[in-house]
Amino acid sequence: MLKKYILGASSLSLLVAMPVFAQNGPTLDEVIVTSQFREQGLQDVPLSVSAVDAKIIEEQSVVKIEDLTTFVPNFTYTETGISTNFFIRGVGSGINQGFEQSVGVYVDGVHYPRGQQVRAPFLDLERVEVLRGPQSILFGKNSVAGAMNITTAKPTDTFEGSIMTSQEIEDGETIVETMLSGPISDRVRFRVAGRYRDLDGWITNATLGRDEPNREELTVRGTVELDVTDDLMATFKYEHSDFDSLGRNMEIENAQALGGLTYGQVLAGLFGADPSVLNETRDGIRSSNGDFSNNKMQTAQMTLDWQWGDHDVQTITAFEKLDYDEVCDCDFTGANVFLAALQEEYEQFSQEFRITSPLGDKFDYILGAYFQTSDHVYNDQIIINPNSILILALGAPGPLLSGTQAARIANVDATVLSAFAQVNWHFNDAFTLQLGGRITNDDREGNRVMDIQAAGGGALPAAQAGAAVVYAGGFSISSTNLAGLAGLGDPTSIFLLGALGQPQVTGERNVTKFSPDVKLVWDANDNAMLYASWARGFKSGSFDFRANNRGASATSSDAFEFDDEQATNYEVGGKFKLGASAEINATAYFTKFDDLQISIFDGTLGFNVGNAATSEVKGIEVDGRWALTEHVRLNGGLSIMDFEFTDFENGQCYAGQTPNSNDPATPNLCSYTGLSNQLVSDFSGNIAIDFDHQIGDFEITGLASMFYASAYDAAPTHDPLGRQDGYAKFNARLAFAPQDGPWEVAILGKNLGNEIVRTYTGDAPLAFSSFGRKTNYSFFGQGRTITVQGKVKF
C-alpha cells in the first residue's frame, strides 16, 4: 500500500513540476498516430491513446503484445490453460473460443478477432497504438473496451537493410531479425522482413526433465507498393507466421491436505503417480506430462489508396487464416489423469471502403462501409488413456473409460455488414463537434455436438457403451451416446440427460445495432485542447463452444446462445503542450457495461457462458513527456481505476467456497456483486528516463524504466489464494554505437528485481470435484532477463 502511494506521489510530482520548468528548453519530437484514420499528432487526437514506436519496440525487445503491459497502464494480458485474455480498463473476454475479443486488434486496418491470433509475434513494426474506451465507429463493433492499432513498417524510397540479433543469458532466448527495403523501379518499392525466435524457458518440468515454456517462432512478411498512376497507389502484403511452444509457465500451489494428504500426495501415494507431483509450491518447478501448441497464421492484403481530387479514398481487401493444434495436460500435474486436445481453424475475408475529406474550415468527414464473412471451426477432446489413474479412482465404472475421449465439434459461420460515418463540425477556430455512428448487421449460424468415442476417434466398442453414463455422472458431460441410451429407456441415462441437457444444439442470430459517438472539442489555444465525449458500443453475441452441459439454463438451446454486450462511456480529457519541451495529457472516464459476457467454470471440466453481469468502471489516466535537456528525456503515466460489478449473481464459486448467490435461480453459484474484475489494479503507472551522450565519434544511449501495479485478483473466481500483491518491475538498457553509424551493441536488463508475478489462477481440474482436495494452478511471468543485442545496418 505504501509503495502505491509513493509511486503515485512521485508520478504526480513529475507531471505537476513540468509546467514550472518546461517553458524554455529543448524540443520534443512529435508523435504521429493514425487512431482516427488520419496522420495526426498525438496531442491533436481527442482520445486516451498510448503510442509505442518502432525504436522502443526494437530496443526494449517488445516481441509480442504481452510485453506492452509494462509500457501501457490499464492494459493487461494473460494466457490460461486453453485461452488468451487481454484487458483494457479492466474489461476483456473470458475463457471460451466462442467469444470475440472486447479489445479489438487491427493490423494495418485488418481486424484480428480471435484471441489466439494475439499470440503471434511482432515483426518490423512502425508503432503500436493502444486506444482506451469504446472505439466502435472507426474500428468496429467489438472494440467495446478499446482497440490496438498496429502499423507495420512500409517500403522505403531508398535502399536500406538491417540484421539484428539478441541473446538472452538467463533463459536462453535467441532472436534474429532482418529487413531489406527499397525501390525496384520509379513506381515500385518493396520491403521484406523476417524474424526467428527460440526460447528455452524459465520453469523446470520435473516430470520430463526440461525447461518450459520452450518457444520457437518464425515470421516472414513481404510488402510491395505500386504507383499505378500519380493518384493511385496499390499495396500488396503477405505475412506468414509459425509460433509453437512446448510446455507452460504454470505451477501447482496452495495445496491443502484432507485426512493428512494433499492432492499430490494422493496421486503419488495412492495411485503411484510420478514423484514430481509432490512439488506443490511455487518455486520455478512444475510437474506435467507435456503440453504443446502449434500455430500457423497467414494474412494476404491489398490496399488501394486513391487521391480523388482533394479526397482520399482507401479500400482494404484482406484474407486471413488461423490454424492451431494444442495438447493441454489439463489436470496440470505429472500424474496420468487426462489430456485435453484442441484444434481451431478460422478463415476470414473482409472488404472495407473508406473516403476521407480534406480538413475544412467548417466540415470534414470520414465515410465508410465494411463487409466480412468468416468460417470458424473448433474441436476438442478430453482424453482418458488406459493408464489414467481415473480408471482406478472411479472403482467399478473406471474400466469403461479406458482409452476413450469426449469429443466436441463446434462451428460458426458469420457475415457482417456495416456502414459508418464521422463528421467534424467546426463552429469556429476554437470549438468542434464530432458526430459519429456505425450501423452493423451481424448474421451468424452455429452448431455444437458432443460424442463419446474411442481415443483417437471412431465408435466406442460395444462393451464400453456405458462410458457415456460415467462421463455424465462423473464429469457432467452430456453426449449423443447418452441420448441414445436414454432413447432405449435406460433410467439413469434419462435422468442424467434431463439434468445436463441435449448434447447437440444449433442456433441462428441476426442482429442489427447502431453505435453512436459524440465529442465536443475545445482548442483553447495553440497549447491546450480539451474534449468531452459520450459513446456507446457493443460486442457481438454468439454461441458457446466450451460448455459440456446446460448449466443453470432451462435448456441446452438457451445455454448455447449468448447476447450482445453493451458499453456506454462518458469521458473528459485534455492535452497540453507546456512550451516546446513538455506535454501532459489527462483523462477521466466512467463506463457502464450491460449484459457483460461471462464464462463460468462448471466445477469439473467445462465452461458455460452467458449474459448476467453489469459493471461500472471509472478512473483517471495521466501521462506526460518532458525533454529535460537536448540529451535527456523523461516520460511517465499513471492510472487510478475503480471497477465494480453492480449486478453479478451467477459467478462461479472457487473450490470450497459456500454458495452465496442472491438469485434464487442460481442457488449453487456465488455473488460477485460489489467485487472487481480479475487482473484489475486500482493503481498502475510507469516512469522512464532515456539519454544520449556523445564521446568523440561515438554515442552512448541509455534508458531506465519502472512499472508498478497494485494488488489484483489473478483468479476470476476471486479466490483469495490467487491474490497477486502489488509489484514493481525495473528495466534498463545501455547501448554503444558510432554516431549515425552502421552498427550498435547493447545490453538490456528486464525485470531486474526478479519479481515473479502471478498472471492467472484457477482450481486444478478434478482435484476438488473428484478427489476432494483444494488445489490451485497458477501461471507466472518471467523473472530477470539479461540480453545482449547487436544490430548492423546497410
Short mmCIF file of C-alpha atoms in Angstrom, two decimals, residues 449-689:
data_model
loop_
_atom_site.label_atom_id
_atom_site.label_comp_id
_atom_site.label_asym_id
_atom_site.label_seq_id
_atom_site.Cartn_x
_atom_site.Cartn_y
_atom_site.Cartn_z
CA VAL A 449 -22.20 -31.61 -30.76
CA MET A 450 -20.54 -33.79 -28.09
CA ASP A 451 -19.77 -37.50 -28.57
CA ILE A 452 -18.05 -40.18 -26.52
CA GLN A 453 -15.58 -42.00 -28.76
CA ALA A 454 -12.66 -44.36 -28.71
CA ALA A 455 -9.41 -42.43 -28.12
CA GLY A 456 -8.22 -41.06 -31.45
CA GLY A 457 -11.75 -41.10 -32.90
CA GLY A 458 -14.18 -43.75 -34.01
CA ALA A 459 -17.07 -45.55 -32.35
CA LEU A 460 -16.86 -46.97 -28.84
CA PRO A 461 -16.58 -50.73 -28.51
CA ALA A 462 -19.96 -52.20 -27.54
CA ALA A 463 -18.52 -53.32 -24.18
CA GLN A 464 -17.81 -49.65 -23.30
CA ALA A 465 -21.19 -48.19 -24.24
CA GLY A 466 -21.74 -47.36 -20.56
CA ALA A 467 -18.82 -44.88 -20.69
CA ALA A 468 -21.34 -42.18 -21.64
CA VAL A 469 -23.05 -42.63 -18.25
CA VAL A 470 -19.71 -42.39 -16.43
CA TYR A 471 -18.73 -39.20 -18.31
CA ALA A 472 -22.14 -37.73 -17.47
CA GLY A 473 -22.22 -38.72 -13.82
CA GLY A 474 -18.57 -38.10 -13.03
CA PHE A 475 -17.74 -35.08 -15.21
CA SER A 476 -21.12 -33.52 -16.14
CA ILE A 477 -20.63 -34.19 -19.86
CA SER A 478 -23.71 -34.73 -22.00
CA SER A 479 -23.26 -36.72 -25.22
CA THR A 480 -25.09 -38.20 -28.18
CA ASN A 481 -24.26 -41.61 -26.69
CA LEU A 482 -26.09 -40.67 -23.50
CA ALA A 483 -29.08 -39.52 -25.56
CA GLY A 484 -29.02 -42.88 -27.38
CA LEU A 485 -29.07 -44.81 -24.11
CA ALA A 486 -31.87 -42.61 -22.82
CA GLY A 487 -33.81 -43.33 -26.02
CA LEU A 488 -33.51 -47.03 -25.23
CA GLY A 489 -35.20 -46.41 -21.88
CA ASP A 490 -32.21 -46.56 -19.54
CA PRO A 491 -33.45 -44.74 -16.40
CA THR A 492 -30.02 -43.45 -15.30
CA SER A 493 -29.35 -42.01 -18.75
CA ILE A 494 -32.80 -40.44 -18.86
CA PHE A 495 -32.15 -38.72 -15.51
CA LEU A 496 -28.65 -37.51 -16.46
CA LEU A 497 -29.77 -36.27 -19.86
CA GLY A 498 -32.53 -34.27 -18.20
CA ALA A 499 -30.05 -32.77 -15.73
CA LEU A 500 -27.32 -31.98 -18.28
CA GLY A 501 -29.33 -31.14 -21.41
CA GLN A 502 -29.13 -32.19 -25.03
CA PRO A 503 -25.63 -32.79 -26.49
CA GLN A 504 -26.40 -31.43 -29.96
CA VAL A 505 -27.58 -27.84 -30.47
CA THR A 506 -27.92 -25.36 -33.31
CA GLY A 507 -28.70 -21.67 -33.35
CA GLU A 508 -29.20 -18.63 -35.56
CA ARG A 509 -28.71 -14.94 -34.82
CA ASN A 510 -29.41 -11.89 -36.95
CA VAL A 511 -28.90 -8.64 -35.06
CA THR A 512 -28.68 -5.03 -36.22
CA LYS A 513 -27.23 -2.45 -33.85
CA PHE A 514 -26.35 1.24 -34.02
CA SER A 515 -23.33 2.66 -32.19
CA PRO A 516 -23.17 6.46 -31.67
CA ASP A 517 -20.26 8.66 -30.59
CA VAL A 518 -20.40 12.37 -29.76
CA LYS A 519 -17.40 14.56 -28.90
CA LEU A 520 -17.07 18.25 -28.17
CA VAL A 521 -13.54 19.53 -28.69
CA TRP A 522 -12.27 22.91 -27.49
CA ASP A 523 -8.94 24.14 -28.84
CA ALA A 524 -8.43 26.68 -26.07
CA ASN A 525 -5.16 27.87 -27.60
CA ASP A 526 -2.17 26.52 -29.51
CA ASN A 527 -1.03 24.61 -26.44
CA ALA A 528 -4.26 23.28 -24.91
CA MET A 529 -7.04 21.05 -26.20
CA LEU A 530 -9.99 19.88 -24.07
CA TYR A 531 -12.66 17.37 -25.02
CA ALA A 532 -15.77 15.66 -23.67
CA SER A 533 -17.31 12.56 -25.23
CA TRP A 534 -20.20 10.13 -24.98
CA ALA A 535 -20.09 6.82 -26.84
CA ARG A 536 -21.98 3.56 -26.96
CA GLY A 537 -20.67 0.34 -28.42
CA PHE A 538 -21.47 -3.35 -28.46
CA LYS A 539 -19.74 -6.68 -28.81
CA SER A 540 -21.48 -9.39 -30.79
CA GLY A 541 -23.26 -12.22 -29.14
CA SER A 542 -22.64 -15.70 -30.49
CA PHE A 543 -22.64 -19.35 -29.46
CA ASP A 544 -20.95 -21.23 -26.64
CA PHE A 545 -18.21 -23.58 -27.82
CA ARG A 546 -16.94 -24.83 -24.46
CA ALA A 547 -19.99 -26.00 -22.47
CA ASN A 548 -20.37 -29.67 -21.54
CA ASN A 549 -23.91 -29.19 -20.21
CA ARG A 550 -26.74 -26.65 -20.00
CA GLY A 551 -25.53 -25.19 -16.70
CA ALA A 552 -28.16 -23.07 -14.99
CA SER A 553 -30.17 -22.54 -18.20
CA ALA A 554 -33.54 -24.18 -18.75
CA THR A 555 -32.49 -25.89 -22.00
CA SER A 556 -29.34 -26.54 -23.97
CA SER A 557 -30.60 -24.20 -26.70
CA ASP A 558 -30.92 -21.40 -24.15
CA ALA A 559 -27.41 -22.12 -22.88
CA PHE A 560 -25.90 -22.29 -26.38
CA GLU A 561 -26.61 -18.68 -27.36
CA PHE A 562 -25.38 -15.56 -25.58
CA ASP A 563 -26.36 -11.98 -26.34
CA ASP A 564 -24.54 -8.80 -27.27
CA GLU A 565 -22.51 -6.97 -24.67
CA GLN A 566 -23.03 -3.19 -24.50
CA ALA A 567 -20.81 -0.40 -23.19
CA THR A 568 -21.70 3.24 -22.56
CA ASN A 569 -18.76 5.56 -21.97
CA TYR A 570 -18.51 9.13 -20.67
CA GLU A 571 -15.12 10.79 -20.88
CA VAL A 572 -13.48 14.18 -20.41
CA GLY A 573 -9.88 14.92 -21.14
CA GLY A 574 -7.23 17.42 -22.00
CA LYS A 575 -3.95 17.54 -23.88
CA PHE A 576 -1.47 20.29 -23.10
CA LYS A 577 1.84 21.43 -24.55
CA LEU A 578 3.98 23.09 -21.94
CA GLY A 579 6.32 25.10 -24.08
CA ALA A 580 8.24 23.15 -26.66
CA SER A 581 9.78 20.65 -24.28
CA ALA A 582 6.90 19.07 -22.38
CA GLU A 583 3.45 17.60 -22.84
CA ILE A 584 0.85 16.36 -20.40
CA ASN A 585 -2.41 14.53 -21.04
CA ALA A 586 -5.21 13.68 -18.62
CA THR A 587 -8.46 11.75 -18.94
CA ALA A 588 -11.34 10.99 -16.58
CA TYR A 589 -13.88 8.36 -17.62
CA PHE A 590 -16.97 6.47 -16.50
CA THR A 591 -18.07 3.34 -18.37
CA LYS A 592 -21.13 1.19 -17.77
CA PHE A 593 -21.29 -2.32 -19.19
CA ASP A 594 -24.58 -4.15 -19.61
CA ASP A 595 -25.11 -7.84 -20.37
CA LEU A 596 -21.43 -8.49 -19.83
CA GLN A 597 -20.49 -11.79 -21.46
CA ILE A 598 -19.17 -14.15 -18.81
CA SER A 599 -17.56 -17.58 -18.73
CA ILE A 600 -18.26 -19.82 -15.74
CA PHE A 601 -16.18 -22.92 -14.95
CA ASP A 602 -18.66 -25.71 -14.22
CA GLY A 603 -16.54 -27.12 -11.40
CA THR A 604 -15.31 -30.15 -13.33
CA LEU A 605 -14.08 -29.87 -16.93
CA GLY A 606 -16.19 -27.31 -18.80
CA PHE A 607 -17.11 -23.64 -19.10
CA ASN A 608 -20.61 -22.22 -19.55
CA VAL A 609 -21.15 -18.74 -20.91
CA GLY A 610 -23.99 -16.28 -20.74
CA ASN A 611 -25.02 -12.69 -20.07
CA ALA A 612 -25.59 -11.82 -16.47
CA ALA A 613 -23.29 -9.12 -15.27
CA THR A 614 -23.45 -5.36 -15.25
CA SER A 615 -20.44 -3.34 -14.18
CA GLU A 616 -19.21 0.21 -13.76
CA VAL A 617 -15.66 1.35 -14.35
CA LYS A 618 -14.38 4.80 -13.53
CA GLY A 619 -10.92 6.24 -13.35
CA ILE A 620 -8.29 8.81 -14.17
CA GLU A 621 -5.38 8.44 -16.60
CA VAL A 622 -2.45 10.85 -16.81
CA ASP A 623 0.67 10.70 -18.96
CA GLY A 624 3.41 13.13 -19.94
CA ARG A 625 6.73 13.66 -21.72
CA TRP A 626 9.45 16.12 -20.79
CA ALA A 627 12.74 16.87 -22.55
CA LEU A 628 14.91 17.83 -19.59
CA THR A 629 17.80 18.75 -21.90
CA GLU A 630 18.67 18.14 -25.52
CA HIS A 631 20.05 14.77 -24.46
CA VAL A 632 17.82 13.65 -21.55
CA ARG A 633 14.10 12.87 -21.72
CA LEU A 634 11.59 11.82 -19.09
CA ASN A 635 8.17 10.26 -19.58
CA GLY A 636 5.59 8.66 -17.36
CA GLY A 637 1.98 7.67 -16.96
CA LEU A 638 -0.40 6.57 -14.26
CA SER A 639 -3.87 5.10 -13.96
CA ILE A 640 -6.24 5.13 -11.00
CA MET A 641 -9.20 2.84 -11.64
CA ASP A 642 -12.25 1.59 -9.77
CA PHE A 643 -14.03 -1.43 -11.27
CA GLU A 644 -17.20 -2.79 -9.69
CA PHE A 645 -19.67 -5.46 -10.71
CA THR A 646 -23.01 -3.84 -9.95
CA ASP A 647 -25.07 -6.98 -10.63
CA PHE A 648 -23.36 -10.33 -10.96
CA GLU A 649 -25.12 -13.10 -9.05
CA ASN A 650 -24.13 -16.14 -11.11
CA GLY A 651 -20.38 -16.20 -10.64
CA GLN A 652 -18.51 -19.46 -10.23
CA CYS A 653 -17.61 -20.31 -6.63
CA TYR A 654 -13.99 -21.23 -6.04
CA ALA A 655 -13.33 -24.70 -4.65
CA GLY A 656 -14.57 -24.95 -1.09
CA GLN A 657 -16.50 -21.66 -1.15
CA THR A 658 -20.04 -21.68 0.23
CA PRO A 659 -22.51 -20.57 -2.47
CA ASN A 660 -23.93 -17.11 -1.69
CA SER A 661 -25.87 -16.08 -4.79
CA ASN A 662 -28.82 -13.81 -4.07
CA ASP A 663 -30.60 -15.08 -7.20
CA PRO A 664 -32.93 -18.00 -6.40
CA ALA A 665 -32.40 -19.29 -9.95
CA THR A 666 -28.69 -19.90 -9.25
CA PRO A 667 -28.51 -21.19 -5.66
CA ASN A 668 -25.28 -23.14 -6.27
CA LEU A 669 -23.31 -20.15 -7.58
CA CYS A 670 -21.67 -17.14 -5.94
CA SER A 671 -22.33 -13.42 -5.93
CA TYR A 672 -19.66 -11.14 -7.40
CA THR A 673 -21.79 -8.03 -6.93
CA GLY A 674 -19.63 -5.30 -5.44
CA LEU A 675 -16.38 -7.04 -6.43
CA SER A 676 -13.79 -6.03 -9.01
CA ASN A 677 -12.75 -7.95 -12.12
CA GLN A 678 -9.71 -10.19 -12.48
CA LEU A 679 -6.36 -8.53 -13.25
CA VAL A 680 -7.66 -5.09 -12.19
CA SER A 681 -5.15 -2.97 -10.28
CA ASP A 682 -6.58 0.07 -8.56
CA PHE A 683 -3.34 1.85 -9.40
CA SER A 684 -0.72 1.29 -12.10
CA GLY A 685 1.96 3.53 -13.51
CA ASN A 686 5.22 3.72 -15.36
CA ILE A 687 8.11 6.18 -15.46
CA ALA A 688 11.17 6.18 -17.71
CA ILE A 689 14.24 8.27 -18.43
#
